[in-house]
């Protein structure tokens, strides 16, 4: 039996309770969690913006140590450090055959499986495949990636979502080039990773936008050269900071219609707008035909940073070892499982960067 944060039903508070995990069968791995990041997507799962079977153990951004492996698992062994991959690719669907593993048709297939049971026998699902809000988890072998050398074991959890997403948004989706200007809307965990990625890419001006003035210090520490408090005038302020043109690239990390529209309006003519934030179906964004023609901008969605974790983790590890990428700068509080509900409240209130659940 291990302690876990369970979502009993959509819209219900999380319950910290004890669950019973099975031993890993063929192609499965049991992992003792070192840490798990509290991502906005977990909040979206709890309130129904994103849908998964419930009751479920949430948490999809994690790292830990292999406890045991099932038959056929050879790429990791007991005692190995690993990073959890919540969106494993099947390798044979249409998108995987095109190399677009982040769009794999079967990536979330495991979310519908029975993951564990509570003390009273209630069956639980694994949220986004990996159920990282628990002391231990059992996952498919393709949901674990070896932890690269030189990466701090606790902060490594952030590689599983925030960093892959932010880095990929800059380097794979928007393809930021040296000397370009970048505006990042939303300075949470993903936004902070995006700011660092823009700095690594060599952006000449990096503008951070957030509703909270208190996040300016975090943003500048991550690489922002300028900070704008979000308002109806956001796009005008960004254009004023970029010689009246607008930014070459805008990355939206919030998932709201107003910020997507502000990102679009902040982008120069011919620029690129990348949407990372996950919004609800009620968030409708409108454009008229003439502006689409006139501005010649590119608007694109971005899933998991358009990343291939197996390819990108070694690259990120090299940036970490070289001091270019600072994982600890994303973390604004370290908590236990009991602190997750308060971390959700802070996200709703727009406070802080990434909360990190650290297991004893």
PDB file of C-alpha atoms in Angstrom, residues 7 9-11 40-52 54 58-60 127-128:
ATOM      1  CA  UNK A   7      -9.513  12.317  -7.909  1.00  0.00           C
ATOM      2  CA  UNK A   9     -14.896  12.399  -9.523  1.00  0.00           C
ATOM      3  CA  UNK A  10     -14.621  15.393 -11.830  1.00  0.00           C
ATOM      4  CA  UNK A  11     -15.011  18.561  -9.807  1.00  0.00           C
ATOM      5  CA  UNK A  40      -1.918  23.047 -14.868  1.00  0.00           C
ATOM      6  CA  UNK A  41      -3.006  20.011 -16.889  1.00  0.00           C
ATOM      7  CA  UNK A  42      -3.625  18.181 -13.593  1.00  0.00           C
ATOM      8  CA  UNK A  43      -5.960  21.004 -12.612  1.00  0.00           C
ATOM      9  CA  UNK A  44      -7.636  20.740 -16.030  1.00  0.00           C
ATOM     10  CA  UNK A  45      -8.205  17.028 -15.432  1.00  0.00           C
ATOM     11  CA  UNK A  46      -9.702  17.662 -12.020  1.00  0.00           C
ATOM     12  CA  UNK A  47     -12.180  20.286 -13.253  1.00  0.00           C
ATOM     13  CA  UNK A  48     -13.160  18.480 -16.459  1.00  0.00           C
ATOM     14  CA  UNK A  49     -11.470  20.753 -19.023  1.00  0.00           C
ATOM     15  CA  UNK A  50      -9.597  17.623 -20.089  1.00  0.00           C
ATOM     16  CA  UNK A  51     -11.370  14.300 -19.716  1.00  0.00           C
ATOM     17  CA  UNK A  52      -9.976  11.010 -18.445  1.00  0.00           C
ATOM     18  CA  UNK A  54     -12.267   8.567 -13.009  1.00  0.00           C
ATOM     19  CA  UNK A  58      -3.455  12.222 -11.092  1.00  0.00           C
ATOM     20  CA  UNK A  59       0.064  13.483 -11.758  1.00  0.00           C
ATOM     21  CA  UNK A  60       1.922  13.156 -15.039  1.00  0.00           C
ATOM     22  CA  UNK A 127      -4.781   9.749 -15.003  1.00  0.00           C
ATOM     23  CA  UNK A 128      -2.426  10.609 -17.857  1.00  0.00           C
TER      24      UNK A 128
END
